[in-house]
mmCIF file of C-alpha atoms in Angstrom:
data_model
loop_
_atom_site.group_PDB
_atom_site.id
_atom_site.type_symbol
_atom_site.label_atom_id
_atom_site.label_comp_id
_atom_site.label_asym_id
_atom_site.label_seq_id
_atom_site.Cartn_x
_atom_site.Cartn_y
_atom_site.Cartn_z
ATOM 1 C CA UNK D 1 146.534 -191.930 140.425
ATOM 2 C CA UNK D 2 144.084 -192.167 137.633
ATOM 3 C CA UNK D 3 144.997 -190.422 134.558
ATOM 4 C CA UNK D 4 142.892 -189.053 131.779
ATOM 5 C CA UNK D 5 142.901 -191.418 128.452
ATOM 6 C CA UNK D 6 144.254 -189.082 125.621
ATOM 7 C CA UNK D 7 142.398 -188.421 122.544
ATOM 8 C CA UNK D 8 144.171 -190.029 119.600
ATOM 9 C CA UNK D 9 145.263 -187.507 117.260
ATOM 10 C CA UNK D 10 142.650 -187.000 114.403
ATOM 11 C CA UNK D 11 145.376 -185.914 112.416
ATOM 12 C CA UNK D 12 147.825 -188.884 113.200
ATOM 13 C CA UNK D 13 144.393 -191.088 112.440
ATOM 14 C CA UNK D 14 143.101 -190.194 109.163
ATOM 15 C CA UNK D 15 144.894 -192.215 107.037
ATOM 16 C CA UNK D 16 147.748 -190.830 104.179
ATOM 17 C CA UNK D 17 147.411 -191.364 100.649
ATOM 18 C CA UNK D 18 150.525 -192.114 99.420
ATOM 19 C CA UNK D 19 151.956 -189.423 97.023
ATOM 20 C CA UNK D 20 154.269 -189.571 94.215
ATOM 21 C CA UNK D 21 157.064 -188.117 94.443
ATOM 22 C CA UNK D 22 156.840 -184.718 92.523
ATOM 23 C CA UNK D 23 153.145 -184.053 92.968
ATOM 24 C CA UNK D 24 151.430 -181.669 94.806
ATOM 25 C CA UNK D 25 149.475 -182.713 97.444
ATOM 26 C CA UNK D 26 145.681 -181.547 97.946
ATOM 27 C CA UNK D 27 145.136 -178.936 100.109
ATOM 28 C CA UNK D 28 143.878 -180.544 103.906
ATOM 29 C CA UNK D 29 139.752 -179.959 104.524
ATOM 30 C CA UNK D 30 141.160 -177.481 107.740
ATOM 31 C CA UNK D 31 142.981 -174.711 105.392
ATOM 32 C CA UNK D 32 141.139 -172.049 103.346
ATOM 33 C CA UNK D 33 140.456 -172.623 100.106
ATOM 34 C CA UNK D 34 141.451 -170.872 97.190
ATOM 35 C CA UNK D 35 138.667 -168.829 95.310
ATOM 36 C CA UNK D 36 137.689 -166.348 92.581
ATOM 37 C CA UNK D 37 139.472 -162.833 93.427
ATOM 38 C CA UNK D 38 137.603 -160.769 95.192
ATOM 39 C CA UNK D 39 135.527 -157.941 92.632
ATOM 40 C CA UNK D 40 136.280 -154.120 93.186
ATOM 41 C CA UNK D 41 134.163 -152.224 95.236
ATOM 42 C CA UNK D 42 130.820 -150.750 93.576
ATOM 43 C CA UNK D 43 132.500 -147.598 93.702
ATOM 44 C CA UNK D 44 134.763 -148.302 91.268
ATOM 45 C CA UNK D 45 132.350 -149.362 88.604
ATOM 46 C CA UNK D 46 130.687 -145.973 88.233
ATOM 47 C CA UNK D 47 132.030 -143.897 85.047
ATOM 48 C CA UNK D 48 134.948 -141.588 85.617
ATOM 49 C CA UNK D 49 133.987 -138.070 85.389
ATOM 50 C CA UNK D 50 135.926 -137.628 82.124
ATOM 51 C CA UNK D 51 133.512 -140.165 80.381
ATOM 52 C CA UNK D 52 130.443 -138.189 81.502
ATOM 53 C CA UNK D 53 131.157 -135.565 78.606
ATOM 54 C CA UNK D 54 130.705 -131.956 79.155
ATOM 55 C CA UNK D 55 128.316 -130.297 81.305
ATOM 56 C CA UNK D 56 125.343 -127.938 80.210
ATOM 57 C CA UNK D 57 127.127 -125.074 81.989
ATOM 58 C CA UNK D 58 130.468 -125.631 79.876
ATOM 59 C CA UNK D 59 128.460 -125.272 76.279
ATOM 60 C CA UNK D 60 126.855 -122.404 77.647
ATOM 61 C CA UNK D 61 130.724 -120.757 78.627
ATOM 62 C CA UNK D 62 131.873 -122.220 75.210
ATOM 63 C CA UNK D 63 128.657 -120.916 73.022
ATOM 64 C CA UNK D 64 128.989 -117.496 75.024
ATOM 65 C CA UNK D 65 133.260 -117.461 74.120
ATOM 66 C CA UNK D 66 132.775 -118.672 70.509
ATOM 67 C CA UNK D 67 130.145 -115.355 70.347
ATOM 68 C CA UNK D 68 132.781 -113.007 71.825
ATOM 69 C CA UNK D 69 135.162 -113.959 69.417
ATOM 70 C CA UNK D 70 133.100 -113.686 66.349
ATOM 71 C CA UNK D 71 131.734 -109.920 67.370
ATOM 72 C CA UNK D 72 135.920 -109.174 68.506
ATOM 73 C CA UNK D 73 136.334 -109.858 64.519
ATOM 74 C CA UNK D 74 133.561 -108.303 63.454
ATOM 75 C CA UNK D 75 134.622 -105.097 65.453
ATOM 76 C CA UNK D 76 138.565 -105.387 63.884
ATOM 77 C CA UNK D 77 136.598 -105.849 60.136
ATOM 78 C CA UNK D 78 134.579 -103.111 60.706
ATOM 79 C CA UNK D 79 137.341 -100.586 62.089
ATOM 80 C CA UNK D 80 140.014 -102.054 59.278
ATOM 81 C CA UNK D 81 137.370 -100.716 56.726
ATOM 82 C CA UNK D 82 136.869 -97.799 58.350
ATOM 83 C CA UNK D 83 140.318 -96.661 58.189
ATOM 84 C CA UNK D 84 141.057 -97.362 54.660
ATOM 85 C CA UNK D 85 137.631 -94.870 53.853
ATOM 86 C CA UNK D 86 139.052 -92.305 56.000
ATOM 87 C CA UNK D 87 142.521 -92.709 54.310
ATOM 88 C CA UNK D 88 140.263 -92.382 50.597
ATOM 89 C CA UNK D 89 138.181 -89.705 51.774
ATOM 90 C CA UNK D 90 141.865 -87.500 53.171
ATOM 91 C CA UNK D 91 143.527 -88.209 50.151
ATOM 92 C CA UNK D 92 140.018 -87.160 47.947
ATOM 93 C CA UNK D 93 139.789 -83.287 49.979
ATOM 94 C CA UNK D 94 143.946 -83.279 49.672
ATOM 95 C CA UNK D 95 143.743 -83.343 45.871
ATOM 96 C CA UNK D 96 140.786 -80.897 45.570
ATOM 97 C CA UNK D 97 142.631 -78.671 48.004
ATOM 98 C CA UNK D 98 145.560 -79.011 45.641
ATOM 99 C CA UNK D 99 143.771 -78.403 42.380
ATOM 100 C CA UNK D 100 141.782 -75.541 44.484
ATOM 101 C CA UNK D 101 145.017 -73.561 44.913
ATOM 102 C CA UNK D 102 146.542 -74.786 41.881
ATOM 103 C CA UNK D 103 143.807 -72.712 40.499
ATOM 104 C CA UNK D 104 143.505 -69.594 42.395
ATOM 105 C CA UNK D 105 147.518 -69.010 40.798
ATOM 106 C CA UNK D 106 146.279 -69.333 37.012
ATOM 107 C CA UNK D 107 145.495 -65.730 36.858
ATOM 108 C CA UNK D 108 148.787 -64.680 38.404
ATOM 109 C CA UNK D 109 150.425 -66.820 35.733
ATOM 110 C CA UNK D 110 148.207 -65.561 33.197
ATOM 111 C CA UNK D 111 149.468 -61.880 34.145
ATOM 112 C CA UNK D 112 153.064 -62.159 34.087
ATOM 113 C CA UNK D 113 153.318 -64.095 30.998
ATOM 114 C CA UNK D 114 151.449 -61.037 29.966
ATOM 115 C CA UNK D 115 154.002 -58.965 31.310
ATOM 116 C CA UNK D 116 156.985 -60.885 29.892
ATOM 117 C CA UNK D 117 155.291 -60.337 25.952
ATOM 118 C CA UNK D 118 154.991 -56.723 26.791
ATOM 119 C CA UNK D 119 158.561 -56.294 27.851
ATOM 120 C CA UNK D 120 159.531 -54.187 25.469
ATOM 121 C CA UNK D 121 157.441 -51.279 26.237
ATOM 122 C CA UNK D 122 157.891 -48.906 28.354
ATOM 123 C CA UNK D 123 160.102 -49.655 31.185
ATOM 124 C CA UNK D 124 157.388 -47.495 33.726
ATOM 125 C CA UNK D 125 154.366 -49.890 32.412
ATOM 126 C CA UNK D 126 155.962 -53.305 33.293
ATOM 127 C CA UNK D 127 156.893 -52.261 36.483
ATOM 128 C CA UNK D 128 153.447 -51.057 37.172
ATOM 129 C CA UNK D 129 152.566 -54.652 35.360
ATOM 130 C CA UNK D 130 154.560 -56.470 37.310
ATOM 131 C CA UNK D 131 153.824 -54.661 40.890
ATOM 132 C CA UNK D 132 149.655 -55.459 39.928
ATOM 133 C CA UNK D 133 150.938 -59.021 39.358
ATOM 134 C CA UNK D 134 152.271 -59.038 42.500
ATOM 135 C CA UNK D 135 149.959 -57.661 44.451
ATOM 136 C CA UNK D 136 147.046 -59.898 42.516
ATOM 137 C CA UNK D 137 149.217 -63.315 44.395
ATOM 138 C CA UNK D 138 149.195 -61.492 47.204
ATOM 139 C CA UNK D 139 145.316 -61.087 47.252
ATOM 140 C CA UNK D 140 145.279 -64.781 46.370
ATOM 141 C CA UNK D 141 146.950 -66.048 49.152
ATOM 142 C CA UNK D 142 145.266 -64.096 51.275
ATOM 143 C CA UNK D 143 141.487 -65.359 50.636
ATOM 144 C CA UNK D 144 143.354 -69.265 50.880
ATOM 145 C CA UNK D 145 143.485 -67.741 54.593
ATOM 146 C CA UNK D 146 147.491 -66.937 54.443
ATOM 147 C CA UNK D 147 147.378 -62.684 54.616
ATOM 148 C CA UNK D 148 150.967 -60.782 54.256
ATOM 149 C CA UNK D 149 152.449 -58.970 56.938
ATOM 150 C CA UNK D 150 155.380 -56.737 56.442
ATOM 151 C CA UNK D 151 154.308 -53.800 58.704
ATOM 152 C CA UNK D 152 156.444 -51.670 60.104
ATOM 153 C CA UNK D 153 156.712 -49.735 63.226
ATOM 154 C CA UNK D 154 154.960 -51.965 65.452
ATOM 155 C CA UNK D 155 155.983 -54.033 68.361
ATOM 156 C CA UNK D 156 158.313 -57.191 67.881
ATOM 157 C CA UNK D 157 155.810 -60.193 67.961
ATOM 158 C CA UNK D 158 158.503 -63.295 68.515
ATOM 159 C CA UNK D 159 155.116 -65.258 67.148
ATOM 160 C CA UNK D 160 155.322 -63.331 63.893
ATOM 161 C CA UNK D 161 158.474 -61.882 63.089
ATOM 162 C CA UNK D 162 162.218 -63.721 63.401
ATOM 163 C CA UNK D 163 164.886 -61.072 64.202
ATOM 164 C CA UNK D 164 167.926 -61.004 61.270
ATOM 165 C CA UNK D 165 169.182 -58.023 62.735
ATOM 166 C CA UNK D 166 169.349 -55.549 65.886
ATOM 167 C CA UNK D 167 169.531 -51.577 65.024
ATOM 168 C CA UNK D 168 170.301 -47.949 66.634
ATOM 169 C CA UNK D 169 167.683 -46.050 65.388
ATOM 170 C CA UNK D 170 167.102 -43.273 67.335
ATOM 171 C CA UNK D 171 163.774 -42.230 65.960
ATOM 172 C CA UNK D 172 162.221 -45.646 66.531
ATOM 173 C CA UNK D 173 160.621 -46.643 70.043
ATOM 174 C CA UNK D 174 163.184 -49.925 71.579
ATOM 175 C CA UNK D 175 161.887 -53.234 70.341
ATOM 176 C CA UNK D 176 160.082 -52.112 67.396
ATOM 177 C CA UNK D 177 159.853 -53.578 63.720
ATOM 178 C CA UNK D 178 162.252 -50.717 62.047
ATOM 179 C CA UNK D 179 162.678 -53.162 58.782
ATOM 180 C CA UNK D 180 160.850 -55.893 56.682
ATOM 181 C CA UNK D 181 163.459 -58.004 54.837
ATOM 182 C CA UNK D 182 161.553 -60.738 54.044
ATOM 183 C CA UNK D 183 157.128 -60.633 54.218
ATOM 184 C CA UNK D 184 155.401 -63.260 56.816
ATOM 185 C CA UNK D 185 152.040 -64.692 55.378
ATOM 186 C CA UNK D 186 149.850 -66.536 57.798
ATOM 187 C CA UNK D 187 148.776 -66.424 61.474
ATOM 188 C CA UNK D 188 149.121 -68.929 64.155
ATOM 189 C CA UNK D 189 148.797 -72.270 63.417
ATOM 190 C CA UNK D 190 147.888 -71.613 59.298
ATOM 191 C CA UNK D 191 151.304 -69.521 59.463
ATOM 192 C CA UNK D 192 153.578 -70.214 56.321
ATOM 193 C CA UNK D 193 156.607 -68.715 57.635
ATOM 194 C CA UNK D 194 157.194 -65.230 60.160
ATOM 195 C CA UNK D 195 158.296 -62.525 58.874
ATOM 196 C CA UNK D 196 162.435 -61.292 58.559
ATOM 197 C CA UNK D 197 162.862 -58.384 60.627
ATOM 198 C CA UNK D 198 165.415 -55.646 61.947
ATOM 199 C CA UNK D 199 164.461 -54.904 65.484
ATOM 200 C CA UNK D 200 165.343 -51.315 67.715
ATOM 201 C CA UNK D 201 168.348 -51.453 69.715
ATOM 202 C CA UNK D 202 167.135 -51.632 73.318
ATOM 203 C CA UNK D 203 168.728 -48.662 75.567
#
């Protein structure tokens, strides 16, 4: 039986180089050989999108912030001033209002200090004085826009009078004004104070 003649080994063949003891030896023609890493992908070389800077459509949002700001100070400027010359122009009408009235008393002043120099007349003259003195303040408060009321006989008005006192009078109609202790001046809203009243007993 014939056999086949066997191939020497090309391995076993190729002669060894000695090697030192220590050293490394050269890597065999058969394995791969080391290179140069391999380079990232092309992907990777393209900028980040950080390093591309802002867009146009971010200035315009920033330019279009920036000019909502400076009009939003503007409009606090503008209604800080105008509040401080409404505050100037209040006080301004309060003070003329004040020296208005202020003045509209002078005359009453005037008048009783003439009374008072004349008190040693006749007793009959400085009442007379005195009730025209009177009766001048009243007229005075009156055209400020604060008229008396100390009317009697008409209907309780809880909007005009304040009740001191409740009554049996007989001769006067149930809930009626019988007595004015104490004048009102002023209507509604402009009212200084109502006026002190004694009302009819109810039945």
């Amino acid at each position: 039986m014939s056999s086949r003649p066997q191939e020497p080994d090309r391995a076993a063949s190729e002669p060894v180089e000695p090697v030192a003891e220590g050293a490394v030896r050269p890597p065999r023609g058969d394995l791969p050989q080391p290179g140069p890493p391999p380079r990232p992908e092309a992907a990777n070389d393209e900028p980040g999108p950080d390093a591309a800077g802002p867009t146009p459509a971010e200035d315009e949002y920033t330019t279009a912030i920036q000019e909502l700001e400076d009009r939003w100070r503007r409009a606090l400027a503008d209604l800080d001033n105008l509040r401080k010359r409404h505050a100037r122009e209040l006080e301004r009408e309060r003070t003329v209002e004040r020296s208005r009235t202020a003045a509209a008393f002078l005359p009453v002043l005037d008048n009783l200090e003439l009374a008072l120099t004349h008190a040693g007349a006749d007793p009959g003259a400085i009442v007379e004085g005195v009730r025209a003195v009177r009766d001048q303040a009243v007229n005075v408060l009156e055209l400020l826009g604060y008229p008396r009321h100390a009317e009697t006989g008409v209907a309780f008005d809880p909007a005009r009078h304040e009740v001191v006192g409740v009554v049996q009078d007989p001769d006067a109609p149930p809930g009626t004004v019988v007595e004015v202790l104490r004048p009102g001046y002023g209507d509604g809203e402009r009212q200084l104070r109502p006026a002190a009243v004694t009302v009819a007993k109810r039945e």
